[in-house]
Amino acid sequence: MGTNSGTSVRVLLLLFYCFWFEFCVYAIDTFTSTHFIKDSETIVSNGSLFKLGFFSPSNSTKRYVGIWYGKISVSSVVWVANRDKPLNDASGIVKISEDGNLQILNGEKEVIWSSNVSNAVSNTTAQLLDSGNLVLKDDSSGRIIWESFQHPSHALLANMKLSTNINTGEKLVLTSWKEASDPSIGSFSFGVDPSNIAQTFIWNGSHPYYCSGPWNGQIFIGVANMNSYVSNGFRMDHDEEGTVSVSFTTSDDFFSFSLYYAVTPEGTMEEIYRQKEDWEVTWESKQTECDVYGKCGVFGICNPKNSPICSCLRGYEPKSVEEWNRGNWTSGCVRKTPLQCERTNGSSEVGKIDGFFRVTTVKVPDFVEWVPALKNQCRDMCLKNCSCIAYSYNNGIGCMSWSRDLIDMQKFSSSGADLYIRVADTELDEKGNVKVIVSVIVIIGTITIICIYFSCRCWMTKQRARVRRERIMEVSLFERVNVHPNFSDANMLGNNVNQVKLEEQLLINFEKLVTATNNFHEANKLGQGGFGSVYRGKLPGGQEIAVKRLSRASAQGLEEFVNEVMVISNVQHRNLVRLLGCCTEGDEKMLVYEYLPNKSLDAFLFDPVKRDSLTWRKCFSIIEGIARGLLYLHRESRLRIIHRDLKASNILLDEDMNPKISDFGMARIFQAKQDKANTVRISGTYGYMSPEYAMEGIFSEKSDVFSFGVLLLEIISGIKSAGFCHDEHSLSLLGYAWKLWNGDSMEAFIDGSMSEECYQEEILRCIHVGLLCVQELAKDRPSISIVVSMLCSEIAHLPSPKPPAYSERQITIDTESSRRQNLCSVNQVTVTNVQAR
Ligand SMILES: *[C@@H]1O[C@H](CO)[C@@H](O)[C@H](O)[C@H]1NC(C)=O
Ligand SMILES: *[C@@H]1O[C@H](CO)[C@@H](O)[C@H](O)[C@H]1NC(C)=O
Ligand SMILES: *[C@@H]1O[C@H](CO)[C@@H](O)[C@H](O)[C@H]1NC(C)=O
Ligand SMILES: *[C@@H]1O[C@H](CO)[C@@H](O)[C@H](O)[C@H]1NC(C)=O
Ligand SMILES: *[C@@H]1O[C@H](CO)[C@@H](O)[C@H](O)[C@H]1NC(C)=O
Ligand SMILES: *[C@@H]1O[C@H](CO)[C@@H](O)[C@H](O)[C@H]1NC(C)=O
Ligand SMILES: *[C@@H]1O[C@H](CO)[C@@H](O)[C@H](O)[C@H]1NC(C)=O
Ligand SMILES: *[C@@H]1O[C@H](CO)[C@@H](O)[C@H](O)[C@H]1NC(C)=O
């Protein structure tokens, strides 16, 4: 200890006081090579949320080193160090060894556990953070060389990531205890399986024991009623290196230290929530026997409400009836009639084409594959491919198909997906004949009644005849889109816009909207956009809505309308505005959104009064929210959507100032492997368009990143990019930022309302990220997932930015030269520029 003995004595004294008085204002959360922890001592994280020390599980006398919740009298261990090597008495210590590793020594001074960092540095510090993470830092560089979050035990805490690398197969998993009284490594583990569509699994050894079903961007669709805990913020992140990780975050700090997930020794995942002074299991993965993976074998479906719980799918029969009747379902079911594909394989016989039957509200089987197809193409895609034996569609994921034996299906009473299973034509007929006749009668009856009803209405009011056009809206949309001469973007699924089938349930009656908005009264007008006006309204149920009414004259608006409905009804994220419905009647085209009371971001940014209410913390959370929304569009939703018109006026703010990206009129859906596309129609907003898009019409994720960078710089500076005339020596906002960045006078760039000293560093970091996003060449710009990591400081060292676009020369996108002189007065409306090629 040498020269440091004075300090350590003081530290020990402090520790002693802590124990003596139980309540200690300055808890010690850190220790270095000069001190150690004895069995009777603990270290406490700064906010005393977590403690680290020695403990014995109930019914055991063995001693382990672990981390547990510190504020609650009923302790709950979330991490154990020496799981397989317990101490037999209270003589153990925790210390930092000479090579900088964290070690546990027993009474004989033998190392029984070590952090095992091979190239550790000599001077390190261990700190227990309020997140429950124990980190070992290099004193000289501050670099984290080891952390307990990277070596998880049985519990998943907020912000902790369990990841699997697709390329290397490297996996970070939770592992269960052997028994409640024995923390040594048990047979169950929990982690992510990233193959195709990411799912989480509990494995028993190497065999799957529980499967959550695919992640749809918000929930795992194989978990019954998962909607209720979307609020706990589960996330699935994909990064550039092929790592897929699952984690959960909570916006509420209280939640983050009173909720965690753990795998039990019995192989169940539990959600554990703190209720007052006790812990309560609020959810568990194994609710019934049906939650055991593959309970009913292949092609068997489990329904906990039936007895027996297993049955074969329609068109299938037990492989071994005798075993099945004994309640041994493991060998599953087999197809009764071969499919047409199988029958005609190799022979010239052409049978009747196969069909599908639907099973509603099910947990979809394992081995799902993702197919780049729209909702209405999903069925055909499956029918055409002989190896496809089932398909399903989910708005967050898109089209899913299965080509391997279907296993691990469960019937839910609500939630879940609709699964379409391929069967031979005869299987459909067999039981269907009577049903078909009945259905035909019912359909004809219904149609007759509907006809009479409509005739009556027509007769009563001629004007109301228009209502019928709602029914044939699809048809009229086709015609009008098809004749539109400029719509010729090739190679894109976006091109299939004319095939879109608007879902019936999205349609809202015109008269309802007239009432809701008081006949589109001026007083309810929220604003005027590029394609029409937006009105505020209230539905009979009291729900507030915003109605975007497209101007009748605009033929262009129609395309955007169809596009927007298609894109937005397929995505759901808390940072994207929600579409409640749409309405077409005659010339009227309307989109109905949730109403967001704080209007759009530009109303705050560029208004000198409102601007003052934006603190840096708020700005940062807005920046982060936009980045997350964009990340969802680009990566996490299965569709891969490029927004193409990101700008301050398209960011709406809810009552808590959470940002929501809106206006998907320009958005394009990309195929999974496509990374850029070309368009002859350039639509976007001056000041936000990346150079390759503005000049050559090439757009990609990176053009959205560019717009995001501009937006970020606008938020920080409070200066509009379009019509920049702030600094006479710079031609654009980007040029201005670049000039100040190189002149080391970035403070001048930051808007006065948030130049709080303590956040200076964070603000500069954001500007740095912004400059990286607006670099001239698309390949230099980071992807949005990297941007999110940079913003959250997960990436410590940012590369130096290269000069941004438009910093040195004038914007040359205009075909009309007159716009040049008018640069300072360009409105922030979306422009569409058709280039002759
Ligand atoms: C502990 O937390 C307080 C407030 O949260 C902070 O001011 C202080 O710097 C922290 N102390 C350490 C050692 O991190
Ligand atoms: C501890 O032992 C008692 C008595 O054998 C038993 O009832 C209890 O369940 C055990 N607790 C644990 C956590 O194993
Ligand atoms: C550390 O390394 C040693 C030898 O390579 C190994 O026996 C031990 O299990 C490792 N400990 C941990 C905690 O990984
Ligand atoms: C480690 O810290 C001690 C005491 O603070 C110091 O004397 C020594 O030089 C440091 N060693 C290194 C490699 O930094
Ligand atoms: C887990 O696997 C082991 C070994 O294969 C087996 O003995 C045990 O019964 C399995 N546990 C469960 C709950 O299925
Ligand atoms: C169930 O059937 C399988 C396959 O025939 C067999 O291997 C297994 O032992 C049977 N299980 C039971 C509990 O009888
Ligand atoms: C078609 O026949 C070939 C060989 O005759 C066989 O390998 C293949 O699996 C068959 N395909 C199907 C779908 O049955
Ligand atoms: C049919 O489906 C299989 C499995 O999903 C896939 O590998 C194959 O490429 C598909 N074939 C065609 C022609 O799409």
Coordinates of C-alpha atoms in Angstrom, one line a residue, residues 48 59 118 123 174 204 212-213 224 256 282 307 365 374 377 389 458 489 625 677 708 714 771 792 794:
S48 CA -27.5 3.8 -4.0
N59 CA -30.7 -22.3 2.2
S118 CA -5.5 -10.6 -20.9
N123 CA -3.6 1.0 -13.0
L174 CA -28.2 -15.0 -19.8
N204 CA -32.1 -26.0 -22.7
S212 CA -40.7 -15.6 -28.6
G213 CA -41.6 -15.4 -32.3
A224 CA -49.5 -13.6 -26.2
S256 CA -35.3 1.3 -14.8
T282 CA -45.5 -9.6 -13.4
S307 CA -58.2 -31.1 -24.1
P365 CA -44.0 -21.3 -36.4
L374 CA -46.4 -6.4 -50.4
Q377 CA -48.4 -10.2 -53.3
I389 CA -45.8 -24.3 -47.3
C458 CA -79.6 7.2 -54.2
D489 CA -39.5 5.2 -61.1
G625 CA -36.1 10.8 -31.2
A677 CA -32.2 4.0 -56.5
F708 CA -31.0 14.6 -40.7
E714 CA -30.8 23.8 -37.6
L771 CA -21.1 17.6 -39.8
C792 CA -25.7 8.1 -27.3
E794 CA -21.6 4.6 -27.4

